[in-house]
GROMACS .gro file of C-alpha atoms in nm:
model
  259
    1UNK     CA    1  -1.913  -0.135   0.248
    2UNK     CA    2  -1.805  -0.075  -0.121
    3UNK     CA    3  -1.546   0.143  -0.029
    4UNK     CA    4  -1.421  -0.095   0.196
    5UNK     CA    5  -1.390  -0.348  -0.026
    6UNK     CA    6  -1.279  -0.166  -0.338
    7UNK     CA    7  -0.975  -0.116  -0.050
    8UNK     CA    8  -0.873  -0.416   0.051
    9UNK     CA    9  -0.943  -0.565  -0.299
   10UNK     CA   10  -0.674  -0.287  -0.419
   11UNK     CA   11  -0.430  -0.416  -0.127
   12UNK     CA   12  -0.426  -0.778  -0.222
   13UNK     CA   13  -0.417  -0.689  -0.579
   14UNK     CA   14  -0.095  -0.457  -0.498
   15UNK     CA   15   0.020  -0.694  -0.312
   16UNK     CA   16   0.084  -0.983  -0.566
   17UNK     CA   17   0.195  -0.723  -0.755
   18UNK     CA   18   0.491  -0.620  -0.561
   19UNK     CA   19   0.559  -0.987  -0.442
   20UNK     CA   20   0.570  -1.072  -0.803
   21UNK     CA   21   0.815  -0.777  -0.884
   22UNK     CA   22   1.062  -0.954  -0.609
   23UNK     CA   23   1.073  -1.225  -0.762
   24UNK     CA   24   1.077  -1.117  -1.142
   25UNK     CA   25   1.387  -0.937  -1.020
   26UNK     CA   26   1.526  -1.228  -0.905
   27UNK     CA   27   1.465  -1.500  -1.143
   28UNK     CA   28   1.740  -1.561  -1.341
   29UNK     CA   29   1.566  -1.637  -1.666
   30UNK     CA   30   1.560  -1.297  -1.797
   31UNK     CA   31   1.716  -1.401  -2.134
   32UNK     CA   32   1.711  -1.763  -2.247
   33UNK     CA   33   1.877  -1.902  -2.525
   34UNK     CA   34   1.709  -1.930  -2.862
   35UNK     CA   35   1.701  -2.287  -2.969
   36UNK     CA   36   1.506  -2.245  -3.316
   37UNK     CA   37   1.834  -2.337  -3.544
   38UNK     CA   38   1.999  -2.585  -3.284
   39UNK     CA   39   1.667  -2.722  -3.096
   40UNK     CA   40   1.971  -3.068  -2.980
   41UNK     CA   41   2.210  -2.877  -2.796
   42UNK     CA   42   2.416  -3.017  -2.458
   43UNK     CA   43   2.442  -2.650  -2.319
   44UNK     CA   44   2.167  -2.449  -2.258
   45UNK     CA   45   2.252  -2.100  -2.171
   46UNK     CA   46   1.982  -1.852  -1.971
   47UNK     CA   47   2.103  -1.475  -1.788
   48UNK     CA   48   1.904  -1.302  -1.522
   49UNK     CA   49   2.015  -0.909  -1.350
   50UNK     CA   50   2.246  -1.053  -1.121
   51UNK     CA   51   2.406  -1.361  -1.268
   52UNK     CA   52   2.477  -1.567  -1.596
   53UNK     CA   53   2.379  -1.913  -1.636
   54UNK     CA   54   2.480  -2.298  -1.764
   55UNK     CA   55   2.248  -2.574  -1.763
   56UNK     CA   56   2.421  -2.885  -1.917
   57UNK     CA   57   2.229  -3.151  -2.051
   58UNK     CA   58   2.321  -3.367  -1.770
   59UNK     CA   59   2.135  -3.138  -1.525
   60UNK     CA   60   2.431  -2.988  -1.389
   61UNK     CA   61   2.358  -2.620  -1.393
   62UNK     CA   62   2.619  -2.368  -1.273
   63UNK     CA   63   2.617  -1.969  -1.220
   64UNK     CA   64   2.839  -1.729  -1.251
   65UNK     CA   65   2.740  -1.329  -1.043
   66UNK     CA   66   2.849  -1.065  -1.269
   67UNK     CA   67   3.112  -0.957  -1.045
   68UNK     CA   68   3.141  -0.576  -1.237
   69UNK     CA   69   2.916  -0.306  -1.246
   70UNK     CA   70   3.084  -0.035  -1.412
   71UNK     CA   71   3.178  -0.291  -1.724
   72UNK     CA   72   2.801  -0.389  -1.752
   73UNK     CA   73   2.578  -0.190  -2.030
   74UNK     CA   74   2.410   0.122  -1.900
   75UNK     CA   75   2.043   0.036  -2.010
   76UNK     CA   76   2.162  -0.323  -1.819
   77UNK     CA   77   2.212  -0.087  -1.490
   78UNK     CA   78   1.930   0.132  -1.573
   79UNK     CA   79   1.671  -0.165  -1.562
   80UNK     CA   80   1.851  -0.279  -1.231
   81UNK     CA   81   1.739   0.051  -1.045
   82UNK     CA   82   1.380   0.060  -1.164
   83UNK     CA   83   1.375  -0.267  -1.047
   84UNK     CA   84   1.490  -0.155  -0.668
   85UNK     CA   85   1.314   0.195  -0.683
   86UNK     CA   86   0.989  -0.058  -0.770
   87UNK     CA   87   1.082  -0.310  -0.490
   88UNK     CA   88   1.124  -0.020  -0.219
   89UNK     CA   89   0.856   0.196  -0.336
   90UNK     CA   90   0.623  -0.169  -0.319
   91UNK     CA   91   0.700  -0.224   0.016
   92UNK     CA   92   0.646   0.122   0.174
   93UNK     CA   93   0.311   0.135  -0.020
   94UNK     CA   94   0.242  -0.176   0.162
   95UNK     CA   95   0.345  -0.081   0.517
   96UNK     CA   96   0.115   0.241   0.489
   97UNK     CA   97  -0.166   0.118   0.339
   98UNK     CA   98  -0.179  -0.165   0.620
   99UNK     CA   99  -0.225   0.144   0.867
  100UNK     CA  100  -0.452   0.319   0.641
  101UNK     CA  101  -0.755   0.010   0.579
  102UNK     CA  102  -1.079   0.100   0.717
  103UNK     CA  103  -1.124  -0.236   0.852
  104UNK     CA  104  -0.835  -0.186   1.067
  105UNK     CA  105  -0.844   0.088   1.400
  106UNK     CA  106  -0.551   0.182   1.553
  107UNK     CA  107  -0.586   0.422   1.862
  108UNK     CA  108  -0.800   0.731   1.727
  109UNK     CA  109  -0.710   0.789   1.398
  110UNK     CA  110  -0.932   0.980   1.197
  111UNK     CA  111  -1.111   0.878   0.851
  112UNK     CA  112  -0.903   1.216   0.740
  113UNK     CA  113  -0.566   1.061   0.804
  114UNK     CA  114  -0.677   0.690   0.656
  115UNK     CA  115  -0.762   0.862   0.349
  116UNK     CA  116  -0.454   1.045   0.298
  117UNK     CA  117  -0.255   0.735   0.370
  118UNK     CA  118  -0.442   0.531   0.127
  119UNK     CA  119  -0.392   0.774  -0.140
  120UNK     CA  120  -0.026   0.807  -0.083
  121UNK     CA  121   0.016   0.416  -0.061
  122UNK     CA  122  -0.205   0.437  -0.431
  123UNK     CA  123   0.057   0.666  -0.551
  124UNK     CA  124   0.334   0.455  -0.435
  125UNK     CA  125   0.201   0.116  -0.593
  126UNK     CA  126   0.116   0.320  -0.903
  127UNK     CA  127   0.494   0.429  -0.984
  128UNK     CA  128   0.615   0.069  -0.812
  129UNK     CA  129   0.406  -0.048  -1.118
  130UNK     CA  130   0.530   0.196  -1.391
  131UNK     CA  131   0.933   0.110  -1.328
  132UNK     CA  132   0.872  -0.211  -1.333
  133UNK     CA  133   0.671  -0.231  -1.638
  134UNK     CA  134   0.970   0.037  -1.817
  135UNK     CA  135   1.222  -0.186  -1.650
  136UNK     CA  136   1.094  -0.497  -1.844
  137UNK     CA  137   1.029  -0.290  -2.161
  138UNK     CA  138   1.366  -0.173  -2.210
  139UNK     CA  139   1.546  -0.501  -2.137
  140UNK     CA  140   1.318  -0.617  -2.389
  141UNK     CA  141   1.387  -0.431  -2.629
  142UNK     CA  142   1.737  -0.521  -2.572
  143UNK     CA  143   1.686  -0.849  -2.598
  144UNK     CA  144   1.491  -0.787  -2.962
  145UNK     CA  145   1.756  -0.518  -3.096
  146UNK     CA  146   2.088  -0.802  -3.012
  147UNK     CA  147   1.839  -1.049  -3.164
  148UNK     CA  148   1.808  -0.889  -3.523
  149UNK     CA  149   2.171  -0.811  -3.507
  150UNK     CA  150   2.254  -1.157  -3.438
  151UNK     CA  151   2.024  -1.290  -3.697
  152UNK     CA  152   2.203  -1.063  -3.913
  153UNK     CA  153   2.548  -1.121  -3.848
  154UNK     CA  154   2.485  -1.529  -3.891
  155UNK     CA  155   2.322  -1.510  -4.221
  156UNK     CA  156   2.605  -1.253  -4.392
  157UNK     CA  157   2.877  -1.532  -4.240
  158UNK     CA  158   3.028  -1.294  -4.037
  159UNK     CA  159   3.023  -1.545  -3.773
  160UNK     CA  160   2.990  -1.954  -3.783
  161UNK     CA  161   2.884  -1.945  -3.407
  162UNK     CA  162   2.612  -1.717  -3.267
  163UNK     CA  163   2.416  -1.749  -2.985
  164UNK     CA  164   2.118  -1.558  -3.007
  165UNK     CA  165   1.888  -1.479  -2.698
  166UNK     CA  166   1.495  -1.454  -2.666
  167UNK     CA  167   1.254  -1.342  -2.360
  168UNK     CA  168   1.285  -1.500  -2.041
  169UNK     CA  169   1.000  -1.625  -1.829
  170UNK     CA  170   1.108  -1.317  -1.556
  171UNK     CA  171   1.017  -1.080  -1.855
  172UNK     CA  172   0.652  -1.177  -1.854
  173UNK     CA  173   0.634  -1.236  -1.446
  174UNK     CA  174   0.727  -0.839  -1.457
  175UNK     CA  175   0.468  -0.747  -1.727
  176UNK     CA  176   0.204  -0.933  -1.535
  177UNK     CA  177   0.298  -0.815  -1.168
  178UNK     CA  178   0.395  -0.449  -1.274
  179UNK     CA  179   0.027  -0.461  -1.390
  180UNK     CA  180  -0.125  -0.552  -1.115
  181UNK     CA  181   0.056  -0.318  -0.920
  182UNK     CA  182  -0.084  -0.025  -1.112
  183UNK     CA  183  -0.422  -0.136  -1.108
  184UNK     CA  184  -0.425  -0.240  -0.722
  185UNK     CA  185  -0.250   0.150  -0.721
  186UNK     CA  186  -0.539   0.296  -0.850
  187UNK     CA  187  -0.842   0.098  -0.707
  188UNK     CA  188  -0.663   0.250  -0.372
  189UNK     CA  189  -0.657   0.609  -0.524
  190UNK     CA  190  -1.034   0.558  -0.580
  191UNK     CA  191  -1.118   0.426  -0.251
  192UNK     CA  192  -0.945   0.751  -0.093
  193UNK     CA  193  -1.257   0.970  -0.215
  194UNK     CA  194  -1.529   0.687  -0.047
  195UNK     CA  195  -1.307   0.740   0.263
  196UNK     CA  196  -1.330   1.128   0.322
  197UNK     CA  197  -1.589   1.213   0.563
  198UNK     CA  198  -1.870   1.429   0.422
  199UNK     CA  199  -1.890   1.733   0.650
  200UNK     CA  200  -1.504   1.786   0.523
  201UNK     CA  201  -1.608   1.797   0.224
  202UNK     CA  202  -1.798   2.078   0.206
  203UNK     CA  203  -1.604   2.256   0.510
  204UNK     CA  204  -1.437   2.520   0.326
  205UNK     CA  205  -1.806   2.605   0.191
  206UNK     CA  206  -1.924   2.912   0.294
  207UNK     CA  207  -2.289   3.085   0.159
  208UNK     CA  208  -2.307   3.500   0.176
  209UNK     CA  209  -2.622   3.676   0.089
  210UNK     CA  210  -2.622   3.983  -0.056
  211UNK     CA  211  -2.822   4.239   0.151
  212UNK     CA  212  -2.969   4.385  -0.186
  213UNK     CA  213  -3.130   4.016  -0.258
  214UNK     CA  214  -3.299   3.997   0.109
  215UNK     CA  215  -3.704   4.078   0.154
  216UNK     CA  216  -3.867   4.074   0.468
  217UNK     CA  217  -4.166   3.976   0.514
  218UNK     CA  218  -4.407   4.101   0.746
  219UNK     CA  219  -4.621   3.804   0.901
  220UNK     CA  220  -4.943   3.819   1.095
  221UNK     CA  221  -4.814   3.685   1.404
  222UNK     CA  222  -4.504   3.815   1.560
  223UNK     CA  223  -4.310   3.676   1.835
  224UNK     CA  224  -4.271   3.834   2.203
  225UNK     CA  225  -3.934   3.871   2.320
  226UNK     CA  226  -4.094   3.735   2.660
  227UNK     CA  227  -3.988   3.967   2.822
  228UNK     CA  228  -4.292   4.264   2.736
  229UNK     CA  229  -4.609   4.365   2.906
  230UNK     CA  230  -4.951   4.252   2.744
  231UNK     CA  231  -5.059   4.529   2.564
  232UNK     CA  232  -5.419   4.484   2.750
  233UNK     CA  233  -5.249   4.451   3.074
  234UNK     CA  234  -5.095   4.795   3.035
  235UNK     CA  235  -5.384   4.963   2.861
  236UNK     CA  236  -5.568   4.841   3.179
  237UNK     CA  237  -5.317   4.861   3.480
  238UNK     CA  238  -4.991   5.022   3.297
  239UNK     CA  239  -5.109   5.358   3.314
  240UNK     CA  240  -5.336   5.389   3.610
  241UNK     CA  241  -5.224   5.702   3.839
  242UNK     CA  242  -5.188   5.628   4.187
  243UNK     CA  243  -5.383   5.828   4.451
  244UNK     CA  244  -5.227   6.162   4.488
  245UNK     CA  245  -5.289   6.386   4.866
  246UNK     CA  246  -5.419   6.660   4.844
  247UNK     CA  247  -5.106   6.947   4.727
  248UNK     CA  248  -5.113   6.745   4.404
  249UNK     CA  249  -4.838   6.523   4.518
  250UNK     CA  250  -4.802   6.139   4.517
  251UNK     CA  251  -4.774   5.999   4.877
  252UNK     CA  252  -4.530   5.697   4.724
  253UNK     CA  253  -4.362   5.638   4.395
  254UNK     CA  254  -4.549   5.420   4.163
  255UNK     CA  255  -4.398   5.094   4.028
  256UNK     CA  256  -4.503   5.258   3.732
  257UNK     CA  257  -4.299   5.550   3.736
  258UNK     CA  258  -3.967   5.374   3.635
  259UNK     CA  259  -4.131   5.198   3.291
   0.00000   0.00000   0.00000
């Protein structure tokens, strides 16, 4: 019972992980502009992976794709792919481990194969939950090295005008879920050993005695075969000669004669 629930708790958990990857991918609020030294403004700016954002202080917002790839940053396009490889790897986790809970029988699949699956699908949320938690770190730390720089620049007067950007709400939506990912990743890893069937365990066990170690015993009581005479029967009838004639000769073989 505990191993099936230590499973299906570690689906669920995965499972708000990954959904919560999706969608801190594609919230837009990665960065959001920092409003410390102009808290009154009219335009409020906010960027996400895919697109750039204006909200006006009308409630008008409008958004802008980034329609280039190759002019974006390369730690930018870097924290777009651990964001996919997390997405895809999420989802096939999910589609095996579906197939691989206990609670679940599907023709005659063996507790062998379920726990096999369930540790792949472990593995899979696991790394699902490691890019998405580097992802998030390194656009952080974006975010924090153009933030001193800005700070910088503004209070040398190198520039009148600086916008200067802070974390997003996405940011901590991908901490959280790319956390529960790795923990739903590895309460599935642990389930796998509840889930392997005990004579496989020790299958590839084998026990050899030495024949220097062996004594034998001799008991008082030793087994017939079944098949042997009673050793009073044939001291009484086994070796009683038939009548012979008179040249010394037996008329008739004995039944006795082919013991």
């Amino acid at each position: 019972m505990s191993v099936t629930i230590c499973q299906s708790m570690g689906f669920v958990v995965s499972a708000l992980g990954i959904g919560g990857i999706i969608a801190s991918t594609c919230m837009d609020q990665w960065s959001t502009q920092d409003l410390y030294n102009n808290p009154v403004t009219a335009v409020f700016n906010y960027q996400g992976l895919w697109r750039t954002c204006v909200r006006e202080s009308s409630g008008f917002t409008e958004c802008r794709a980034y329609f280039t790839i190759l002019g974006l940053p390369a730690m930018f396009q870097a924290v777009r792919a651990l964001m996919i490889v997390g997405i895809v790897l999420g989802i096939l986790g999910l589609f095996v481990c579906i197939f691989a809970l206990k609670c679940i029988r599907i023709g005659s699949m063996e507790d062998t194969a379920k726990a096999n699956m369930t540790l792949t699908s472990g593995i899979m949320f696991i790394i699902a939950g490691l890019c998405a938690i580097t992802g998030v770190s390194v656009f952080a730390n974006m975010l924090v090295t153009n933030f001193w720089m800005s700070t910088t620049n503004m209070y040398q007067g190198m520039q009148n005008v600086q916008n200067r950007y802070t974390f997003g709400s996405a940011l901590f939506v991908g901490w959280v879920a790319g956390g529960l990912a790795l923990v739903g990743g590895i309460m599935m890893c642990l389930a796998c050993k509840g889930l392997i069937p005990e004579e496989s365990r020790y299958k590839a066990v084998s026990y050899n005695a030495s024949g220097r170690n062996i004594s034998y015993r001799t008991g008082p009581y030793k087994a017939g075969s079944g098949y042997e005479a009673d050793p009073k029967t044939r001291k009484g009838m086994g070796y009683e000669e038939a009548p012979r004639s008179e040249d010394g000769r037996r008329p008739y073989p004995s039944k006795y004669d082919y013991v």
